Amino acid sequence: MKNGSGSTTSVWMASADISSRPALATDITADVCVVGAGISGITTAYLLAQEGQSVVVLDDGPIAGGETSRTTAHLVNVLDDRYFEIENVNGTKGARLAASSHSAAIDRIEQIVTKENIDCDFERLDGYLFTPPEESTELLQKELDAARRAGLQGVELVERAPFEQFGTGPCLRFPRQAQFHPLKYLDALAKAIEKKGGRIFNNTHAEEFIIGNPCQVKTSKGHFVSAVSIVVATNTPVNDWVKIHTKQAAYRTYVIGMRVPKGSVTKALYWDTPVPYHLNYAWQQSSKAPLQLHFAAPVFPVSLSRFSVVRSLLCVPYGLEKPGRRNATAKGPWMTVAMHNLGDRARA
């Protein structure tokens, strides 16, 4: 897939392609206009089309060209803010709503994958939440109790995660999490939308939102989409620059991906509890493809000069050298990791 935004190419972009759609070139009408062709917008359009609604999707870049193409692809009901924190703010009812909605979202994706026969590497996995070495595990017990009160089934405290090369110590096991290839999934959904008569336009910038009967979306080229309803699915809303933008803070998650020996890592999702947190997941494009281990850390220093966490979780356990400096001569801003024992170079 061609890079639509940013300067890096994710593992998803490098291993799948979504055909470009034309730009809007005339005024059109629909029941619903969806602005944003990431996973939220395409899923919304797909569900509406399934219900017989005429749908138009607009995006100023390609399908999944923004955050969606750079996601960790974790499908989870395990929340970063912790269930005991959600319970403190929103009560048990609010925590149960968060748990049930996230669980339903995973189930819905699984149902769509089955119904549309989508080959997108979807699979159910266990997820493991652990504390850093030598830190109290009291938080885990609090989260276990809160998760059970929220209605999550099967969550349990286990002695350690199945990560043999790194001793996590006691951790929580959350069953029936999932992962998938987001671009393969959205490529199939986009085709299903069009099969139902939906229309998708790329390189079409929504410039103005006009509330009325009908509502209208004006593009930067001066064309109008008239619709009964408008759905803004642009990660952060573009129809109001005050209500949400003034409450947001921008940050990035940096990911390092490595090829590791096949069978050396139990396929699962791994998270720790610090702020900022770190996560790991193993992904394999096919049964014959190399196993890849990905490590992500939000608010990771842009200089990428401190790798103590990376070394403890990835490099030391697998006998890898510490990650090297950014390779400015490569075609993209890859992060390289020397892997002499595998004779390969890892990219992130």
PDB file of C-alpha atoms in Angstrom, residues 37-205:
ATOM      1  CA  ALA A  37     -12.256   5.978   5.443  1.00  0.00           C
ATOM      2  CA  GLY A  38     -10.397   4.436   8.353  1.00  0.00           C
ATOM      3  CA  ILE A  39     -11.667   1.432  10.265  1.00  0.00           C
ATOM      4  CA  SER A  40     -14.422   3.459  11.979  1.00  0.00           C
ATOM      5  CA  GLY A  41     -15.717   5.038   8.785  1.00  0.00           C
ATOM      6  CA  ILE A  42     -15.531   1.940   6.610  1.00  0.00           C
ATOM      7  CA  THR A  43     -17.141  -0.210   9.309  1.00  0.00           C
ATOM      8  CA  THR A  44     -19.943   2.336   9.746  1.00  0.00           C
ATOM      9  CA  ALA A  45     -20.526   2.462   5.991  1.00  0.00           C
ATOM     10  CA  TYR A  46     -20.492  -1.328   5.756  1.00  0.00           C
ATOM     11  CA  LEU A  47     -23.089  -1.760   8.510  1.00  0.00           C
ATOM     12  CA  LEU A  48     -25.318   0.934   6.989  1.00  0.00           C
ATOM     13  CA  ALA A  49     -25.068  -0.630   3.541  1.00  0.00           C
ATOM     14  CA  GLN A  50     -26.055  -3.983   5.039  1.00  0.00           C
ATOM     15  CA  GLU A  51     -29.222  -2.311   6.313  1.00  0.00           C
ATOM     16  CA  GLY A  52     -30.111  -1.037   2.841  1.00  0.00           C
ATOM     17  CA  GLN A  53     -28.934   2.556   3.279  1.00  0.00           C
ATOM     18  CA  SER A  54     -27.277   4.355   0.369  1.00  0.00           C
ATOM     19  CA  VAL A  55     -23.852   5.424   1.561  1.00  0.00           C
ATOM     20  CA  VAL A  56     -21.110   7.750   0.355  1.00  0.00           C
ATOM     21  CA  VAL A  57     -17.660   7.686   1.974  1.00  0.00           C
ATOM     22  CA  LEU A  58     -15.221  10.595   1.582  1.00  0.00           C
ATOM     23  CA  ASP A  59     -11.562  10.709   2.530  1.00  0.00           C
ATOM     24  CA  ASP A  60      -8.859  13.191   1.600  1.00  0.00           C
ATOM     25  CA  GLY A  61      -6.391  10.317   1.291  1.00  0.00           C
ATOM     26  CA  PRO A  62      -6.583   6.589   0.565  1.00  0.00           C
ATOM     27  CA  ILE A  63      -8.672   4.054   2.465  1.00  0.00           C
ATOM     28  CA  ALA A  64      -7.010   3.413   5.845  1.00  0.00           C
ATOM     29  CA  GLY A  65      -4.351   5.981   5.005  1.00  0.00           C
ATOM     30  CA  GLY A  66      -3.991   7.471   8.498  1.00  0.00           C
ATOM     31  CA  GLU A  67      -3.939   5.894  11.952  1.00  0.00           C
ATOM     32  CA  THR A  68      -5.651   2.686  10.809  1.00  0.00           C
ATOM     33  CA  SER A  69      -2.715   1.630   8.647  1.00  0.00           C
ATOM     34  CA  ARG A  70      -0.356   2.056  11.611  1.00  0.00           C
ATOM     35  CA  THR A  71      -2.378   0.362  14.337  1.00  0.00           C
ATOM     36  CA  THR A  72      -1.017  -2.403  16.559  1.00  0.00           C
ATOM     37  CA  ALA A  73      -4.086  -4.365  15.391  1.00  0.00           C
ATOM     38  CA  HIS A  74      -4.921  -5.478  18.924  1.00  0.00           C
ATOM     39  CA  LEU A  75      -8.630  -6.281  19.263  1.00  0.00           C
ATOM     40  CA  VAL A  76      -9.126  -6.237  22.999  1.00  0.00           C
ATOM     41  CA  ASN A  77     -11.461  -5.634  25.892  1.00  0.00           C
ATOM     42  CA  VAL A  78      -8.458  -4.872  28.099  1.00  0.00           C
ATOM     43  CA  LEU A  79      -8.350  -1.109  28.571  1.00  0.00           C
ATOM     44  CA  ASP A  80      -5.335   1.132  29.180  1.00  0.00           C
ATOM     45  CA  ASP A  81      -7.192   3.187  31.788  1.00  0.00           C
ATOM     46  CA  ARG A  82      -7.903   0.065  33.865  1.00  0.00           C
ATOM     47  CA  TYR A  83     -11.343  -1.094  34.931  1.00  0.00           C
ATOM     48  CA  PHE A  84     -10.899  -0.011  38.532  1.00  0.00           C
ATOM     49  CA  GLU A  85     -10.217   3.542  37.316  1.00  0.00           C
ATOM     50  CA  ILE A  86     -13.265   3.495  35.007  1.00  0.00           C
ATOM     51  CA  GLU A  87     -15.313   2.175  37.917  1.00  0.00           C
ATOM     52  CA  ASN A  88     -14.092   5.001  40.158  1.00  0.00           C
ATOM     53  CA  VAL A  89     -15.177   7.619  37.618  1.00  0.00           C
ATOM     54  CA  ASN A  90     -18.249   6.058  36.008  1.00  0.00           C
ATOM     55  CA  GLY A  91     -19.376   3.424  38.508  1.00  0.00           C
ATOM     56  CA  THR A  92     -19.867  -0.294  37.994  1.00  0.00           C
ATOM     57  CA  LYS A  93     -22.489   0.317  35.313  1.00  0.00           C
ATOM     58  CA  GLY A  94     -20.049   2.406  33.274  1.00  0.00           C
ATOM     59  CA  ALA A  95     -17.312  -0.225  33.628  1.00  0.00           C
ATOM     60  CA  ARG A  96     -19.703  -2.959  32.521  1.00  0.00           C
ATOM     61  CA  LEU A  97     -20.705  -0.877  29.500  1.00  0.00           C
ATOM     62  CA  ALA A  98     -17.052  -0.417  28.516  1.00  0.00           C
ATOM     63  CA  ALA A  99     -16.363  -4.141  28.872  1.00  0.00           C
ATOM     64  CA  SER A 100     -19.456  -5.263  26.967  1.00  0.00           C
ATOM     65  CA  SER A 101     -18.979  -2.760  24.130  1.00  0.00           C
ATOM     66  CA  HIS A 102     -15.357  -3.726  23.527  1.00  0.00           C
ATOM     67  CA  SER A 103     -16.216  -7.428  23.687  1.00  0.00           C
ATOM     68  CA  ALA A 104     -19.091  -6.895  21.249  1.00  0.00           C
ATOM     69  CA  ALA A 105     -16.748  -5.072  18.857  1.00  0.00           C
ATOM     70  CA  ILE A 106     -14.383  -8.057  18.715  1.00  0.00           C
ATOM     71  CA  ASP A 107     -17.313 -10.412  18.204  1.00  0.00           C
ATOM     72  CA  ARG A 108     -18.695  -8.223  15.415  1.00  0.00           C
ATOM     73  CA  ILE A 109     -15.388  -8.200  13.544  1.00  0.00           C
ATOM     74  CA  GLU A 110     -15.198 -11.982  13.877  1.00  0.00           C
ATOM     75  CA  GLN A 111     -18.773 -12.297  12.555  1.00  0.00           C
ATOM     76  CA  ILE A 112     -18.002 -10.051   9.577  1.00  0.00           C
ATOM     77  CA  VAL A 113     -14.823 -11.991   8.797  1.00  0.00           C
ATOM     78  CA  THR A 114     -16.853 -15.207   8.751  1.00  0.00           C
ATOM     79  CA  LYS A 115     -19.807 -13.792   6.805  1.00  0.00           C
ATOM     80  CA  GLU A 116     -17.685 -12.156   4.102  1.00  0.00           C
ATOM     81  CA  ASN A 117     -15.093 -14.950   4.087  1.00  0.00           C
ATOM     82  CA  ILE A 118     -12.267 -12.444   4.626  1.00  0.00           C
ATOM     83  CA  ASP A 119      -8.699 -13.739   4.623  1.00  0.00           C
ATOM     84  CA  CYS A 120      -7.195 -11.228   7.064  1.00  0.00           C
ATOM     85  CA  ASP A 121      -5.279 -13.413   9.550  1.00  0.00           C
ATOM     86  CA  PHE A 122      -7.938 -12.988  12.246  1.00  0.00           C
ATOM     87  CA  GLU A 123      -7.310 -15.150  15.277  1.00  0.00           C
ATOM     88  CA  ARG A 124      -8.307 -15.276  18.918  1.00  0.00           C
ATOM     89  CA  LEU A 125      -5.444 -14.966  21.401  1.00  0.00           C
ATOM     90  CA  ASP A 126      -4.875 -14.669  25.118  1.00  0.00           C
ATOM     91  CA  GLY A 127      -3.672 -11.327  26.453  1.00  0.00           C
ATOM     92  CA  TYR A 128      -1.343 -10.934  29.440  1.00  0.00           C
ATOM     93  CA  LEU A 129      -1.034  -7.883  31.697  1.00  0.00           C
ATOM     94  CA  PHE A 130       1.981  -7.743  33.997  1.00  0.00           C
ATOM     95  CA  THR A 131       3.836  -5.288  36.225  1.00  0.00           C
ATOM     96  CA  PRO A 132       7.509  -4.319  35.737  1.00  0.00           C
ATOM     97  CA  PRO A 133      10.140  -6.315  37.641  1.00  0.00           C
ATOM     98  CA  GLU A 134      10.307  -5.634  41.382  1.00  0.00           C
ATOM     99  CA  GLU A 135       7.095  -3.602  41.401  1.00  0.00           C
ATOM    100  CA  SER A 136       4.068  -4.492  43.511  1.00  0.00           C
ATOM    101  CA  THR A 137       1.436  -6.708  41.932  1.00  0.00           C
ATOM    102  CA  GLU A 138      -1.334  -5.122  44.026  1.00  0.00           C
ATOM    103  CA  LEU A 139      -2.578  -3.318  40.904  1.00  0.00           C
ATOM    104  CA  LEU A 140      -3.173  -6.685  39.218  1.00  0.00           C
ATOM    105  CA  GLN A 141      -5.467  -7.864  42.000  1.00  0.00           C
ATOM    106  CA  LYS A 142      -7.404  -4.580  41.879  1.00  0.00           C
ATOM    107  CA  GLU A 143      -7.808  -4.904  38.124  1.00  0.00           C
ATOM    108  CA  LEU A 144      -8.814  -8.572  38.389  1.00  0.00           C
ATOM    109  CA  ASP A 145     -11.583  -7.762  40.860  1.00  0.00           C
ATOM    110  CA  ALA A 146     -12.793  -4.785  38.802  1.00  0.00           C
ATOM    111  CA  ALA A 147     -12.691  -6.734  35.512  1.00  0.00           C
ATOM    112  CA  ARG A 148     -14.838  -9.475  37.030  1.00  0.00           C
ATOM    113  CA  ARG A 149     -17.307  -6.922  38.381  1.00  0.00           C
ATOM    114  CA  ALA A 150     -17.409  -5.452  34.866  1.00  0.00           C
ATOM    115  CA  GLY A 151     -18.560  -8.823  33.560  1.00  0.00           C
ATOM    116  CA  LEU A 152     -15.432 -10.117  31.844  1.00  0.00           C
ATOM    117  CA  GLN A 153     -15.425 -13.902  31.888  1.00  0.00           C
ATOM    118  CA  GLY A 154     -12.385 -16.115  32.369  1.00  0.00           C
ATOM    119  CA  VAL A 155      -9.945 -13.452  33.555  1.00  0.00           C
ATOM    120  CA  GLU A 156      -7.485 -15.009  35.986  1.00  0.00           C
ATOM    121  CA  LEU A 157      -4.250 -14.371  37.852  1.00  0.00           C
ATOM    122  CA  VAL A 158      -1.498 -16.719  36.638  1.00  0.00           C
ATOM    123  CA  GLU A 159       2.082 -17.281  37.764  1.00  0.00           C
ATOM    124  CA  ARG A 160       3.645 -15.794  34.630  1.00  0.00           C
ATOM    125  CA  ALA A 161       3.041 -15.095  30.968  1.00  0.00           C
ATOM    126  CA  PRO A 162       4.179 -17.737  28.429  1.00  0.00           C
ATOM    127  CA  PHE A 163       7.137 -15.568  27.508  1.00  0.00           C
ATOM    128  CA  GLU A 164       9.936 -17.962  28.365  1.00  0.00           C
ATOM    129  CA  GLN A 165      12.823 -15.597  27.691  1.00  0.00           C
ATOM    130  CA  PHE A 166      11.482 -12.908  30.041  1.00  0.00           C
ATOM    131  CA  GLY A 167      10.152 -13.555  33.524  1.00  0.00           C
ATOM    132  CA  THR A 168       7.037 -11.422  33.833  1.00  0.00           C
ATOM    133  CA  GLY A 169       6.122 -12.732  37.269  1.00  0.00           C
ATOM    134  CA  PRO A 170       2.435 -12.892  38.241  1.00  0.00           C
ATOM    135  CA  CYS A 171       0.126 -11.515  35.558  1.00  0.00           C
ATOM    136  CA  LEU A 172      -3.495 -11.390  34.480  1.00  0.00           C
ATOM    137  CA  ARG A 173      -4.620 -13.593  31.607  1.00  0.00           C
ATOM    138  CA  PHE A 174      -7.467 -12.180  29.530  1.00  0.00           C
ATOM    139  CA  PRO A 175      -8.895 -14.857  27.188  1.00  0.00           C
ATOM    140  CA  ARG A 176     -10.497 -14.353  23.764  1.00  0.00           C
ATOM    141  CA  GLN A 177      -8.657 -11.256  22.673  1.00  0.00           C
ATOM    142  CA  ALA A 178      -7.771 -11.089  18.978  1.00  0.00           C
ATOM    143  CA  GLN A 179      -5.539  -9.684  16.279  1.00  0.00           C
ATOM    144  CA  PHE A 180      -5.860  -9.353  12.512  1.00  0.00           C
ATOM    145  CA  HIS A 181      -4.446  -7.662   9.423  1.00  0.00           C
ATOM    146  CA  PRO A 182      -6.392  -4.375   9.319  1.00  0.00           C
ATOM    147  CA  LEU A 183      -5.738  -3.518   5.668  1.00  0.00           C
ATOM    148  CA  LYS A 184      -6.746  -6.933   4.345  1.00  0.00           C
ATOM    149  CA  TYR A 185      -9.902  -6.615   6.428  1.00  0.00           C
ATOM    150  CA  LEU A 186     -10.781  -3.110   5.210  1.00  0.00           C
ATOM    151  CA  ASP A 187     -10.036  -3.962   1.597  1.00  0.00           C
ATOM    152  CA  ALA A 188     -12.725  -6.651   1.786  1.00  0.00           C
ATOM    153  CA  LEU A 189     -15.169  -4.341   3.605  1.00  0.00           C
ATOM    154  CA  ALA A 190     -14.717  -1.610   0.995  1.00  0.00           C
ATOM    155  CA  LYS A 191     -15.552  -4.078  -1.781  1.00  0.00           C
ATOM    156  CA  ALA A 192     -18.588  -5.299   0.177  1.00  0.00           C
ATOM    157  CA  ILE A 193     -19.802  -1.694   0.541  1.00  0.00           C
ATOM    158  CA  GLU A 194     -19.528  -1.131  -3.202  1.00  0.00           C
ATOM    159  CA  LYS A 195     -21.256  -4.441  -3.901  1.00  0.00           C
ATOM    160  CA  LYS A 196     -24.232  -3.068  -1.966  1.00  0.00           C
ATOM    161  CA  GLY A 197     -24.206   0.132  -4.031  1.00  0.00           C
ATOM    162  CA  GLY A 198     -22.106   2.278  -1.707  1.00  0.00           C
ATOM    163  CA  ARG A 199     -19.655   4.774  -3.167  1.00  0.00           C
ATOM    164  CA  ILE A 200     -16.168   5.566  -1.869  1.00  0.00           C
ATOM    165  CA  PHE A 201     -14.150   8.590  -2.945  1.00  0.00           C
ATOM    166  CA  ASN A 202     -10.464   9.152  -2.178  1.00  0.00           C
ATOM    167  CA  ASN A 203      -8.489  12.385  -2.425  1.00  0.00           C
ATOM    168  CA  THR A 204     -11.670  14.288  -1.574  1.00  0.00           C
ATOM    169  CA  HIS A 205     -11.309  16.807   1.243  1.00  0.00           C
TER     170      HIS A 205
END
